[in-house]
């Protein structure tokens, strides 16, 4: 594809040390020992997390997390339509409402999204993913929201999908394109990830992030590279496949990442599990490593506070949540 002729790896700036590094200001414990997978900040400024449900159901799989690690179920007042069978990921929209991606029973469906008010902590709506967003083998791994659109990454059958929250209709895009396929081996803590037969593992697209204005979607397989695509190409029906493919831009080579998020000034924060470090990539395309800590080799999906001062990173080792004070951007 012509658009893949963007910056070549050998011409990219290396990840540089910051003038002022990030600092771990607090370690929030996880008393019940079940690690968090994804985090978000509500409109009320509360930290909410998602994780695998416990076998006994004694601990919530989606919950508000206090500074001491204590949890309270979220949403606070569930309804029958918002009952969560198997939450996979959560994210916050610009209004601070929380959106939860649910895989249904045994990840076989029905896949759905639930919106929860970020202040009252009550469900606002429920959206089943329509058939046109899915194919046999679909396994959605990431979710971002802006305005009337939800963007999803289908790791099970590599593609992007978009759901129109106004009319409930959806569509799949760039299915099996090289940009959504995992074409490099994953590396964790400096070692390649191998399957039971000793073969290197490469996963398909499972990381998403949006610019604050919702105009640009960043996506990548965990092993990279990072791509950028105009959301207009996915939401305006006047554009077709040719324009979508031409619009794909290789934005940056990355190491193996476990998660990424964007701040209000469109700085990308990425958890690098290959080298156990926190990376940032500003809208001016300045690549920095902000923090190195061995716990980051087991990081999951982070979230940044609306003021851009603090990043929360869940880590499996411990397990715990690292509260990180970010340097000015």
PDB file of C-alpha atoms in Angstrom:
ATOM      1  CA  UNK A   1       0.000   0.000   0.000  1.00  0.00           C
ATOM      2  CA  UNK A   2       1.204   3.475  -0.891  1.00  0.00           C
ATOM      3  CA  UNK A   3       0.364   4.816   2.543  1.00  0.00           C
ATOM      4  CA  UNK A   4       2.756   2.366   4.145  1.00  0.00           C
ATOM      5  CA  UNK A   5       5.585   4.391   2.620  1.00  0.00           C
ATOM      6  CA  UNK A   6       5.417   6.771   5.593  1.00  0.00           C
ATOM      7  CA  UNK A   7       8.356   7.071   7.998  1.00  0.00           C
ATOM      8  CA  UNK A   8      10.792   4.225   7.645  1.00  0.00           C
ATOM      9  CA  UNK A   9      12.081   2.597  10.825  1.00  0.00           C
ATOM     10  CA  UNK A  10      15.726   3.438  10.125  1.00  0.00           C
ATOM     11  CA  UNK A  11      14.811   7.143   9.890  1.00  0.00           C
ATOM     12  CA  UNK A  12      12.776   7.265  13.078  1.00  0.00           C
ATOM     13  CA  UNK A  13      14.088   8.947  16.170  1.00  0.00           C
ATOM     14  CA  UNK A  14      15.144   6.493  18.876  1.00  0.00           C
ATOM     15  CA  UNK A  15      13.335   6.479  22.202  1.00  0.00           C
ATOM     16  CA  UNK A  16      15.122   9.132  24.252  1.00  0.00           C
ATOM     17  CA  UNK A  17      15.392   9.839  27.970  1.00  0.00           C
ATOM     18  CA  UNK A  18      13.117  12.648  29.166  1.00  0.00           C
ATOM     19  CA  UNK A  19      14.346  15.856  30.736  1.00  0.00           C
ATOM     20  CA  UNK A  20      12.074  14.978  33.640  1.00  0.00           C
ATOM     21  CA  UNK A  21      11.176  11.287  34.171  1.00  0.00           C
ATOM     22  CA  UNK A  22       7.885   9.883  35.384  1.00  0.00           C
ATOM     23  CA  UNK A  23       7.764   8.724  39.010  1.00  0.00           C
ATOM     24  CA  UNK A  24       5.750   5.991  40.719  1.00  0.00           C
ATOM     25  CA  UNK A  25       3.950   7.930  43.449  1.00  0.00           C
ATOM     26  CA  UNK A  26       1.877   5.091  44.902  1.00  0.00           C
ATOM     27  CA  UNK A  27       1.313   1.362  44.568  1.00  0.00           C
ATOM     28  CA  UNK A  28      -2.367   0.495  44.964  1.00  0.00           C
ATOM     29  CA  UNK A  29      -2.697  -3.093  46.221  1.00  0.00           C
ATOM     30  CA  UNK A  30      -5.093  -5.714  44.907  1.00  0.00           C
ATOM     31  CA  UNK A  31      -6.022  -7.550  48.118  1.00  0.00           C
ATOM     32  CA  UNK A  32      -7.945 -10.404  46.503  1.00  0.00           C
ATOM     33  CA  UNK A  33      -5.076 -11.232  44.119  1.00  0.00           C
ATOM     34  CA  UNK A  34      -7.028 -11.006  40.842  1.00  0.00           C
ATOM     35  CA  UNK A  35      -5.144  -8.573  38.561  1.00  0.00           C
ATOM     36  CA  UNK A  36      -6.857  -5.730  36.727  1.00  0.00           C
ATOM     37  CA  UNK A  37      -6.801  -5.696  32.931  1.00  0.00           C
ATOM     38  CA  UNK A  38      -8.116  -2.260  31.925  1.00  0.00           C
ATOM     39  CA  UNK A  39      -8.774   1.003  33.748  1.00  0.00           C
ATOM     40  CA  UNK A  40     -10.674   4.253  33.165  1.00  0.00           C
ATOM     41  CA  UNK A  41     -11.502   7.474  35.017  1.00  0.00           C
ATOM     42  CA  UNK A  42     -15.137   8.429  35.609  1.00  0.00           C
ATOM     43  CA  UNK A  43     -16.608  11.928  35.326  1.00  0.00           C
ATOM     44  CA  UNK A  44     -16.485  12.047  39.132  1.00  0.00           C
ATOM     45  CA  UNK A  45     -12.745  11.350  39.059  1.00  0.00           C
ATOM     46  CA  UNK A  46     -13.016   7.787  40.341  1.00  0.00           C
ATOM     47  CA  UNK A  47     -10.819   4.955  39.101  1.00  0.00           C
ATOM     48  CA  UNK A  48     -12.784   2.034  37.675  1.00  0.00           C
ATOM     49  CA  UNK A  49     -11.245  -1.262  36.587  1.00  0.00           C
ATOM     50  CA  UNK A  50     -12.112  -4.431  34.690  1.00  0.00           C
ATOM     51  CA  UNK A  51     -10.665  -7.897  35.212  1.00  0.00           C
ATOM     52  CA  UNK A  52     -11.479 -11.563  34.844  1.00  0.00           C
ATOM     53  CA  UNK A  53     -14.376 -12.653  37.040  1.00  0.00           C
ATOM     54  CA  UNK A  54     -13.462 -14.855  39.974  1.00  0.00           C
ATOM     55  CA  UNK A  55     -14.625 -18.461  39.837  1.00  0.00           C
ATOM     56  CA  UNK A  56     -16.734 -17.958  42.959  1.00  0.00           C
ATOM     57  CA  UNK A  57     -18.182 -14.611  41.895  1.00  0.00           C
ATOM     58  CA  UNK A  58     -17.185 -13.209  45.282  1.00  0.00           C
ATOM     59  CA  UNK A  59     -15.207 -10.303  43.804  1.00  0.00           C
ATOM     60  CA  UNK A  60     -16.529  -7.888  41.154  1.00  0.00           C
ATOM     61  CA  UNK A  61     -15.122  -8.060  37.617  1.00  0.00           C
ATOM     62  CA  UNK A  62     -15.904  -4.356  37.113  1.00  0.00           C
ATOM     63  CA  UNK A  63     -15.480  -2.086  40.127  1.00  0.00           C
ATOM     64  CA  UNK A  64     -14.567   1.305  41.529  1.00  0.00           C
ATOM     65  CA  UNK A  65     -11.075   1.052  43.029  1.00  0.00           C
ATOM     66  CA  UNK A  66     -10.208   3.129  46.090  1.00  0.00           C
ATOM     67  CA  UNK A  67      -6.704   4.376  46.903  1.00  0.00           C
ATOM     68  CA  UNK A  68      -6.301   1.532  49.413  1.00  0.00           C
ATOM     69  CA  UNK A  69      -7.340  -1.075  46.821  1.00  0.00           C
ATOM     70  CA  UNK A  70     -10.814  -1.589  48.257  1.00  0.00           C
ATOM     71  CA  UNK A  71     -13.448  -2.200  45.565  1.00  0.00           C
ATOM     72  CA  UNK A  72     -17.155  -1.499  45.163  1.00  0.00           C
ATOM     73  CA  UNK A  73     -19.189  -3.000  42.302  1.00  0.00           C
ATOM     74  CA  UNK A  74     -19.755  -0.903  39.177  1.00  0.00           C
ATOM     75  CA  UNK A  75     -22.348  -0.006  38.015  1.00  0.00           C
ATOM     76  CA  UNK A  76     -23.688   0.731  41.477  1.00  0.00           C
ATOM     77  CA  UNK A  77     -27.296   0.032  40.471  1.00  0.00           C
ATOM     78  CA  UNK A  78     -27.281  -2.531  37.646  1.00  0.00           C
ATOM     79  CA  UNK A  79     -30.332  -3.399  35.575  1.00  0.00           C
ATOM     80  CA  UNK A  80     -31.279  -6.594  33.798  1.00  0.00           C
ATOM     81  CA  UNK A  81     -30.102  -5.163  30.468  1.00  0.00           C
ATOM     82  CA  UNK A  82     -26.723  -4.200  31.940  1.00  0.00           C
ATOM     83  CA  UNK A  83     -25.874  -7.518  33.588  1.00  0.00           C
ATOM     84  CA  UNK A  84     -22.309  -8.362  32.597  1.00  0.00           C
ATOM     85  CA  UNK A  85     -21.509 -11.945  31.658  1.00  0.00           C
ATOM     86  CA  UNK A  86     -17.867 -11.593  30.632  1.00  0.00           C
ATOM     87  CA  UNK A  87     -16.413  -8.044  30.586  1.00  0.00           C
ATOM     88  CA  UNK A  88     -13.398  -7.857  28.282  1.00  0.00           C
ATOM     89  CA  UNK A  89     -12.426  -4.179  28.324  1.00  0.00           C
ATOM     90  CA  UNK A  90     -13.644  -0.788  29.463  1.00  0.00           C
ATOM     91  CA  UNK A  91     -12.983   2.791  28.448  1.00  0.00           C
ATOM     92  CA  UNK A  92     -14.235   6.304  29.181  1.00  0.00           C
ATOM     93  CA  UNK A  93     -15.692   8.776  26.695  1.00  0.00           C
ATOM     94  CA  UNK A  94     -15.168  12.554  26.726  1.00  0.00           C
ATOM     95  CA  UNK A  95     -18.071  13.003  29.146  1.00  0.00           C
ATOM     96  CA  UNK A  96     -16.513  10.614  31.643  1.00  0.00           C
ATOM     97  CA  UNK A  97     -19.122   7.926  31.042  1.00  0.00           C
ATOM     98  CA  UNK A  98     -17.768   4.377  31.234  1.00  0.00           C
ATOM     99  CA  UNK A  99     -18.280   1.941  28.367  1.00  0.00           C
ATOM    100  CA  UNK A 100     -17.894  -1.785  28.987  1.00  0.00           C
ATOM    101  CA  UNK A 101     -17.262  -4.337  26.252  1.00  0.00           C
ATOM    102  CA  UNK A 102     -18.845  -7.672  27.156  1.00  0.00           C
ATOM    103  CA  UNK A 103     -18.107 -10.930  25.342  1.00  0.00           C
ATOM    104  CA  UNK A 104     -21.184 -12.767  26.577  1.00  0.00           C
ATOM    105  CA  UNK A 105     -21.244 -16.315  27.876  1.00  0.00           C
ATOM    106  CA  UNK A 106     -17.950 -18.161  27.275  1.00  0.00           C
ATOM    107  CA  UNK A 107     -16.962 -15.402  24.796  1.00  0.00           C
ATOM    108  CA  UNK A 108     -19.530 -16.823  22.366  1.00  0.00           C
ATOM    109  CA  UNK A 109     -21.894 -13.870  22.535  1.00  0.00           C
ATOM    110  CA  UNK A 110     -23.953 -11.963  22.421  1.00  0.00           C
ATOM    111  CA  UNK A 111     -21.178  -9.342  22.304  1.00  0.00           C
ATOM    112  CA  UNK A 112     -22.409  -5.998  23.603  1.00  0.00           C
ATOM    113  CA  UNK A 113     -21.537  -2.551  24.931  1.00  0.00           C
ATOM    114  CA  UNK A 114     -22.929  -1.006  28.105  1.00  0.00           C
ATOM    115  CA  UNK A 115     -22.734   2.710  28.904  1.00  0.00           C
ATOM    116  CA  UNK A 116     -22.662   3.733  32.572  1.00  0.00           C
ATOM    117  CA  UNK A 117     -23.059   7.271  33.885  1.00  0.00           C
ATOM    118  CA  UNK A 118     -19.745   8.514  35.302  1.00  0.00           C
ATOM    119  CA  UNK A 119     -21.372  10.327  38.232  1.00  0.00           C
ATOM    120  CA  UNK A 120     -24.499   8.425  39.241  1.00  0.00           C
ATOM    121  CA  UNK A 121     -22.861   5.085  38.311  1.00  0.00           C
ATOM    122  CA  UNK A 122     -26.129   3.889  36.768  1.00  0.00           C
ATOM    123  CA  UNK A 123     -26.492   2.263  33.317  1.00  0.00           C
ATOM    124  CA  UNK A 124     -27.521   4.580  30.499  1.00  0.00           C
ATOM    125  CA  UNK A 125     -27.779   2.179  27.579  1.00  0.00           C
ATOM    126  CA  UNK A 126     -27.008  -1.232  26.146  1.00  0.00           C
ATOM    127  CA  UNK A 127     -25.900  -1.959  22.562  1.00  0.00           C
ATOM    128  CA  UNK A 128     -25.646  -5.513  21.182  1.00  0.00           C
ATOM    129  CA  UNK A 129     -22.984  -5.705  18.470  1.00  0.00           C
ATOM    130  CA  UNK A 130     -24.889  -6.272  15.206  1.00  0.00           C
ATOM    131  CA  UNK A 131     -24.075  -9.222  12.914  1.00  0.00           C
ATOM    132  CA  UNK A 132     -22.345  -6.982  10.365  1.00  0.00           C
ATOM    133  CA  UNK A 133     -19.571  -6.220  12.878  1.00  0.00           C
ATOM    134  CA  UNK A 134     -18.758  -9.902  13.438  1.00  0.00           C
ATOM    135  CA  UNK A 135     -17.639 -13.014  11.571  1.00  0.00           C
ATOM    136  CA  UNK A 136     -17.097 -16.569  12.849  1.00  0.00           C
ATOM    137  CA  UNK A 137     -14.086 -16.438  15.137  1.00  0.00           C
ATOM    138  CA  UNK A 138     -14.412 -12.750  16.007  1.00  0.00           C
ATOM    139  CA  UNK A 139     -12.854 -11.860  19.355  1.00  0.00           C
ATOM    140  CA  UNK A 140     -12.909  -8.180  20.172  1.00  0.00           C
ATOM    141  CA  UNK A 141      -9.998  -7.024  22.295  1.00  0.00           C
ATOM    142  CA  UNK A 142     -10.140  -3.222  22.457  1.00  0.00           C
ATOM    143  CA  UNK A 143     -12.709  -0.425  22.516  1.00  0.00           C
ATOM    144  CA  UNK A 144     -12.613   3.377  22.187  1.00  0.00           C
ATOM    145  CA  UNK A 145     -15.535   5.810  22.004  1.00  0.00           C
ATOM    146  CA  UNK A 146     -16.073   9.273  20.567  1.00  0.00           C
ATOM    147  CA  UNK A 147     -19.388  10.968  19.921  1.00  0.00           C
ATOM    148  CA  UNK A 148     -21.844   8.608  18.261  1.00  0.00           C
ATOM    149  CA  UNK A 149     -19.273   5.986  17.308  1.00  0.00           C
ATOM    150  CA  UNK A 150     -17.608   3.040  19.011  1.00  0.00           C
ATOM    151  CA  UNK A 151     -14.423   1.655  17.463  1.00  0.00           C
ATOM    152  CA  UNK A 152     -13.392  -1.940  18.128  1.00  0.00           C
ATOM    153  CA  UNK A 153     -10.398  -4.136  17.340  1.00  0.00           C
ATOM    154  CA  UNK A 154     -11.191  -7.709  16.314  1.00  0.00           C
ATOM    155  CA  UNK A 155      -8.165  -9.761  17.283  1.00  0.00           C
ATOM    156  CA  UNK A 156      -9.841 -13.088  16.559  1.00  0.00           C
ATOM    157  CA  UNK A 157     -10.363 -12.334  12.865  1.00  0.00           C
ATOM    158  CA  UNK A 158      -8.121  -9.332  12.226  1.00  0.00           C
ATOM    159  CA  UNK A 159     -10.150  -6.231  11.401  1.00  0.00           C
ATOM    160  CA  UNK A 160     -11.475  -2.964  12.742  1.00  0.00           C
ATOM    161  CA  UNK A 161     -15.195  -2.551  13.410  1.00  0.00           C
ATOM    162  CA  UNK A 162     -17.309   0.542  13.974  1.00  0.00           C
ATOM    163  CA  UNK A 163     -20.689   0.726  15.713  1.00  0.00           C
ATOM    164  CA  UNK A 164     -22.976   3.704  15.145  1.00  0.00           C
ATOM    165  CA  UNK A 165     -24.438   4.351  18.593  1.00  0.00           C
ATOM    166  CA  UNK A 166     -27.226   6.461  17.116  1.00  0.00           C
ATOM    167  CA  UNK A 167     -28.832   3.756  14.967  1.00  0.00           C
ATOM    168  CA  UNK A 168     -27.133   0.591  16.255  1.00  0.00           C
ATOM    169  CA  UNK A 169     -25.685  -0.285  12.841  1.00  0.00           C
ATOM    170  CA  UNK A 170     -22.114  -1.384  12.331  1.00  0.00           C
ATOM    171  CA  UNK A 171     -19.496  -2.327   9.772  1.00  0.00           C
ATOM    172  CA  UNK A 172     -16.112  -4.052   9.488  1.00  0.00           C
ATOM    173  CA  UNK A 173     -13.088  -2.440   7.851  1.00  0.00           C
ATOM    174  CA  UNK A 174      -9.640  -3.352   6.437  1.00  0.00           C
ATOM    175  CA  UNK A 175     -10.176  -7.015   7.265  1.00  0.00           C
ATOM    176  CA  UNK A 176      -6.921  -9.018   7.054  1.00  0.00           C
ATOM    177  CA  UNK A 177      -4.990  -5.952   5.914  1.00  0.00           C
ATOM    178  CA  UNK A 178      -1.275  -6.233   6.803  1.00  0.00           C
ATOM    179  CA  UNK A 179      -1.689  -3.328   9.238  1.00  0.00           C
ATOM    180  CA  UNK A 180      -4.033  -5.365  11.461  1.00  0.00           C
ATOM    181  CA  UNK A 181      -2.078  -8.617  11.277  1.00  0.00           C
ATOM    182  CA  UNK A 182       0.585  -9.592  13.794  1.00  0.00           C
ATOM    183  CA  UNK A 183       3.667 -10.023  11.612  1.00  0.00           C
ATOM    184  CA  UNK A 184       6.338  -9.886  14.310  1.00  0.00           C
ATOM    185  CA  UNK A 185       6.998 -12.092  17.301  1.00  0.00           C
ATOM    186  CA  UNK A 186       5.963 -10.782  20.694  1.00  0.00           C
ATOM    187  CA  UNK A 187       8.695 -10.146  23.266  1.00  0.00           C
ATOM    188  CA  UNK A 188       8.131  -9.897  27.024  1.00  0.00           C
ATOM    189  CA  UNK A 189      10.917  -9.005  29.470  1.00  0.00           C
ATOM    190  CA  UNK A 190      13.467  -9.420  26.691  1.00  0.00           C
ATOM    191  CA  UNK A 191      12.385 -12.922  25.679  1.00  0.00           C
ATOM    192  CA  UNK A 192      10.215 -14.077  22.766  1.00  0.00           C
ATOM    193  CA  UNK A 193       6.783 -15.408  23.717  1.00  0.00           C
ATOM    194  CA  UNK A 194       6.468 -19.050  22.631  1.00  0.00           C
ATOM    195  CA  UNK A 195       3.539 -21.428  22.367  1.00  0.00           C
ATOM    196  CA  UNK A 196       3.488 -24.987  23.737  1.00  0.00           C
ATOM    197  CA  UNK A 197       5.361 -26.186  20.645  1.00  0.00           C
ATOM    198  CA  UNK A 198       8.117 -23.631  20.973  1.00  0.00           C
ATOM    199  CA  UNK A 199       6.871 -21.415  18.126  1.00  0.00           C
ATOM    200  CA  UNK A 200       6.938 -17.636  18.430  1.00  0.00           C
ATOM    201  CA  UNK A 201       3.534 -16.019  19.059  1.00  0.00           C
ATOM    202  CA  UNK A 202       2.337 -13.023  17.046  1.00  0.00           C
ATOM    203  CA  UNK A 203      -1.093 -11.589  17.895  1.00  0.00           C
ATOM    204  CA  UNK A 204      -3.337  -9.550  15.613  1.00  0.00           C
ATOM    205  CA  UNK A 205      -4.729  -6.045  16.234  1.00  0.00           C
ATOM    206  CA  UNK A 206      -5.691  -5.526  19.874  1.00  0.00           C
ATOM    207  CA  UNK A 207      -4.669  -1.955  20.781  1.00  0.00           C
ATOM    208  CA  UNK A 208      -6.645   1.222  20.015  1.00  0.00           C
ATOM    209  CA  UNK A 209      -6.446   4.908  20.920  1.00  0.00           C
ATOM    210  CA  UNK A 210      -8.164   8.079  19.699  1.00  0.00           C
ATOM    211  CA  UNK A 211      -7.088  11.690  19.483  1.00  0.00           C
ATOM    212  CA  UNK A 212      -9.051  13.975  21.789  1.00  0.00           C
ATOM    213  CA  UNK A 213     -11.108  15.410  18.925  1.00  0.00           C
ATOM    214  CA  UNK A 214     -11.967  11.935  17.642  1.00  0.00           C
ATOM    215  CA  UNK A 215     -10.496  12.626  14.195  1.00  0.00           C
ATOM    216  CA  UNK A 216      -7.670  10.078  14.254  1.00  0.00           C
ATOM    217  CA  UNK A 217      -7.653   6.436  15.284  1.00  0.00           C
ATOM    218  CA  UNK A 218      -4.395   4.774  16.305  1.00  0.00           C
ATOM    219  CA  UNK A 219      -4.259   0.980  16.151  1.00  0.00           C
ATOM    220  CA  UNK A 220      -1.745  -1.840  16.156  1.00  0.00           C
ATOM    221  CA  UNK A 221      -1.079  -5.483  16.929  1.00  0.00           C
ATOM    222  CA  UNK A 222       0.802  -5.820  20.246  1.00  0.00           C
ATOM    223  CA  UNK A 223       4.082  -6.319  18.397  1.00  0.00           C
ATOM    224  CA  UNK A 224       3.588  -3.164  16.301  1.00  0.00           C
ATOM    225  CA  UNK A 225       3.974  -1.138  14.280  1.00  0.00           C
ATOM    226  CA  UNK A 226       1.583   1.687  15.184  1.00  0.00           C
ATOM    227  CA  UNK A 227      -0.771   2.938  12.457  1.00  0.00           C
ATOM    228  CA  UNK A 228      -2.965   6.019  12.141  1.00  0.00           C
ATOM    229  CA  UNK A 229      -6.214   6.317  10.190  1.00  0.00           C
ATOM    230  CA  UNK A 230      -8.741   9.128   9.842  1.00  0.00           C
ATOM    231  CA  UNK A 231     -12.010   8.166  11.544  1.00  0.00           C
ATOM    232  CA  UNK A 232     -13.871  10.007   8.771  1.00  0.00           C
ATOM    233  CA  UNK A 233     -12.851   7.189   6.426  1.00  0.00           C
ATOM    234  CA  UNK A 234     -14.675   4.748   8.736  1.00  0.00           C
ATOM    235  CA  UNK A 235     -17.774   6.779   9.550  1.00  0.00           C
ATOM    236  CA  UNK A 236     -18.570   8.570   6.281  1.00  0.00           C
ATOM    237  CA  UNK A 237     -20.261   6.072   3.913  1.00  0.00           C
ATOM    238  CA  UNK A 238     -19.146   8.065   0.862  1.00  0.00           C
ATOM    239  CA  UNK A 239     -15.622   6.665   1.313  1.00  0.00           C
ATOM    240  CA  UNK A 240     -14.844   3.197   0.010  1.00  0.00           C
ATOM    241  CA  UNK A 241     -12.183   0.546   0.471  1.00  0.00           C
ATOM    242  CA  UNK A 242      -9.638   2.244  -1.784  1.00  0.00           C
ATOM    243  CA  UNK A 243      -9.739   5.479   0.203  1.00  0.00           C
ATOM    244  CA  UNK A 244      -9.550   3.556   3.477  1.00  0.00           C
ATOM    245  CA  UNK A 245      -6.492   1.591   2.410  1.00  0.00           C
ATOM    246  CA  UNK A 246      -4.811   4.699   1.023  1.00  0.00           C
ATOM    247  CA  UNK A 247      -5.496   6.466   4.312  1.00  0.00           C
ATOM    248  CA  UNK A 248      -3.517   3.998   6.432  1.00  0.00           C
ATOM    249  CA  UNK A 249      -0.295   5.588   7.651  1.00  0.00           C
ATOM    250  CA  UNK A 250       2.451   3.753   9.465  1.00  0.00           C
ATOM    251  CA  UNK A 251       2.975   6.097  12.396  1.00  0.00           C
ATOM    252  CA  UNK A 252       5.754   4.507  14.436  1.00  0.00           C
ATOM    253  CA  UNK A 253       7.611   1.247  15.022  1.00  0.00           C
ATOM    254  CA  UNK A 254       7.070   0.064  18.573  1.00  0.00           C
ATOM    255  CA  UNK A 255       8.316  -2.714  20.826  1.00  0.00           C
ATOM    256  CA  UNK A 256       5.749  -5.193  22.127  1.00  0.00           C
ATOM    257  CA  UNK A 257       3.042  -3.217  23.907  1.00  0.00           C
ATOM    258  CA  UNK A 258       0.361  -4.351  26.344  1.00  0.00           C
ATOM    259  CA  UNK A 259      -1.680  -1.174  26.225  1.00  0.00           C
ATOM    260  CA  UNK A 260      -1.848   2.454  25.168  1.00  0.00           C
ATOM    261  CA  UNK A 261      -3.918   5.536  25.898  1.00  0.00           C
ATOM    262  CA  UNK A 262      -4.008   9.191  24.862  1.00  0.00           C
ATOM    263  CA  UNK A 263      -4.041  12.306  27.033  1.00  0.00           C
ATOM    264  CA  UNK A 264      -6.075  15.456  26.396  1.00  0.00           C
ATOM    265  CA  UNK A 265      -3.125  16.945  24.472  1.00  0.00           C
ATOM    266  CA  UNK A 266      -2.916  13.796  22.315  1.00  0.00           C
ATOM    267  CA  UNK A 267       0.260  12.380  23.825  1.00  0.00           C
ATOM    268  CA  UNK A 268       0.261   8.614  23.479  1.00  0.00           C
ATOM    269  CA  UNK A 269       1.324   6.666  26.575  1.00  0.00           C
ATOM    270  CA  UNK A 270       2.342   3.070  25.930  1.00  0.00           C
ATOM    271  CA  UNK A 271       3.295   0.204  28.215  1.00  0.00           C
ATOM    272  CA  UNK A 272       6.319  -1.555  26.727  1.00  0.00           C
ATOM    273  CA  UNK A 273       6.438  -5.112  28.083  1.00  0.00           C
ATOM    274  CA  UNK A 274       9.483  -6.026  25.994  1.00  0.00           C
ATOM    275  CA  UNK A 275      11.767  -3.760  28.019  1.00  0.00           C
ATOM    276  CA  UNK A 276       9.557  -3.067  31.070  1.00  0.00           C
ATOM    277  CA  UNK A 277       9.182   0.646  30.496  1.00  0.00           C
ATOM    278  CA  UNK A 278       6.639   3.394  30.010  1.00  0.00           C
ATOM    279  CA  UNK A 279       6.843   5.208  26.673  1.00  0.00           C
ATOM    280  CA  UNK A 280       5.331   8.460  25.443  1.00  0.00           C
ATOM    281  CA  UNK A 281       4.884   9.698  21.880  1.00  0.00           C
ATOM    282  CA  UNK A 282       3.677  13.271  21.594  1.00  0.00           C
ATOM    283  CA  UNK A 283       1.552  14.784  18.840  1.00  0.00           C
ATOM    284  CA  UNK A 284       4.830  16.326  17.622  1.00  0.00           C
ATOM    285  CA  UNK A 285       6.106  12.733  17.273  1.00  0.00           C
ATOM    286  CA  UNK A 286       8.743  13.010  20.010  1.00  0.00           C
ATOM    287  CA  UNK A 287       9.507   9.490  21.357  1.00  0.00           C
ATOM    288  CA  UNK A 288      10.508   9.252  25.025  1.00  0.00           C
ATOM    289  CA  UNK A 289      10.871   6.544  27.609  1.00  0.00           C
ATOM    290  CA  UNK A 290       9.553   7.953  30.876  1.00  0.00           C
ATOM    291  CA  UNK A 291      10.069   5.188  33.412  1.00  0.00           C
ATOM    292  CA  UNK A 292      11.727   1.801  33.699  1.00  0.00           C
ATOM    293  CA  UNK A 293      10.525  -0.694  36.287  1.00  0.00           C
ATOM    294  CA  UNK A 294      10.537  -4.523  36.124  1.00  0.00           C
ATOM    295  CA  UNK A 295       6.851  -4.601  37.091  1.00  0.00           C
ATOM    296  CA  UNK A 296       5.987  -2.984  33.752  1.00  0.00           C
ATOM    297  CA  UNK A 297       6.879  -6.258  31.989  1.00  0.00           C
ATOM    298  CA  UNK A 298       3.523  -7.486  33.341  1.00  0.00           C
ATOM    299  CA  UNK A 299       1.538  -4.329  32.628  1.00  0.00           C
ATOM    300  CA  UNK A 300      -1.966  -4.277  31.162  1.00  0.00           C
ATOM    301  CA  UNK A 301      -4.077  -1.412  29.747  1.00  0.00           C
ATOM    302  CA  UNK A 302      -3.342   1.998  31.368  1.00  0.00           C
ATOM    303  CA  UNK A 303      -5.442   5.137  31.729  1.00  0.00           C
ATOM    304  CA  UNK A 304      -4.492   8.791  32.126  1.00  0.00           C
ATOM    305  CA  UNK A 305      -6.367  11.364  34.192  1.00  0.00           C
ATOM    306  CA  UNK A 306      -8.135  14.159  32.265  1.00  0.00           C
ATOM    307  CA  UNK A 307      -5.613  16.738  33.520  1.00  0.00           C
ATOM    308  CA  UNK A 308      -2.759  14.630  32.118  1.00  0.00           C
ATOM    309  CA  UNK A 309      -0.872  14.619  35.411  1.00  0.00           C
ATOM    310  CA  UNK A 310      -1.320  10.986  36.449  1.00  0.00           C
ATOM    311  CA  UNK A 311      -1.221   7.614  34.749  1.00  0.00           C
ATOM    312  CA  UNK A 312      -2.587   4.426  36.312  1.00  0.00           C
ATOM    313  CA  UNK A 313      -1.081   1.137  35.120  1.00  0.00           C
ATOM    314  CA  UNK A 314      -2.376  -2.260  36.254  1.00  0.00           C
ATOM    315  CA  UNK A 315       0.353  -4.879  36.664  1.00  0.00           C
ATOM    316  CA  UNK A 316      -0.047  -8.610  37.193  1.00  0.00           C
ATOM    317  CA  UNK A 317       3.035  -9.016  39.338  1.00  0.00           C
ATOM    318  CA  UNK A 318       1.820  -8.535  42.873  1.00  0.00           C
ATOM    319  CA  UNK A 319      -0.780  -7.781  41.532  1.00  0.00           C
ATOM    320  CA  UNK A 320      -1.256  -4.030  41.924  1.00  0.00           C
ATOM    321  CA  UNK A 321      -1.869  -0.713  40.186  1.00  0.00           C
ATOM    322  CA  UNK A 322       1.029   1.707  39.717  1.00  0.00           C
ATOM    323  CA  UNK A 323       0.025   5.331  40.178  1.00  0.00           C
ATOM    324  CA  UNK A 324       2.533   7.314  38.121  1.00  0.00           C
ATOM    325  CA  UNK A 325       3.173  11.061  38.260  1.00  0.00           C
ATOM    326  CA  UNK A 326       3.809  12.194  34.670  1.00  0.00           C
ATOM    327  CA  UNK A 327       6.217  14.946  33.639  1.00  0.00           C
ATOM    328  CA  UNK A 328       4.782  18.052  31.938  1.00  0.00           C
ATOM    329  CA  UNK A 329       4.207  17.591  28.213  1.00  0.00           C
TER     330      UNK A 329
END
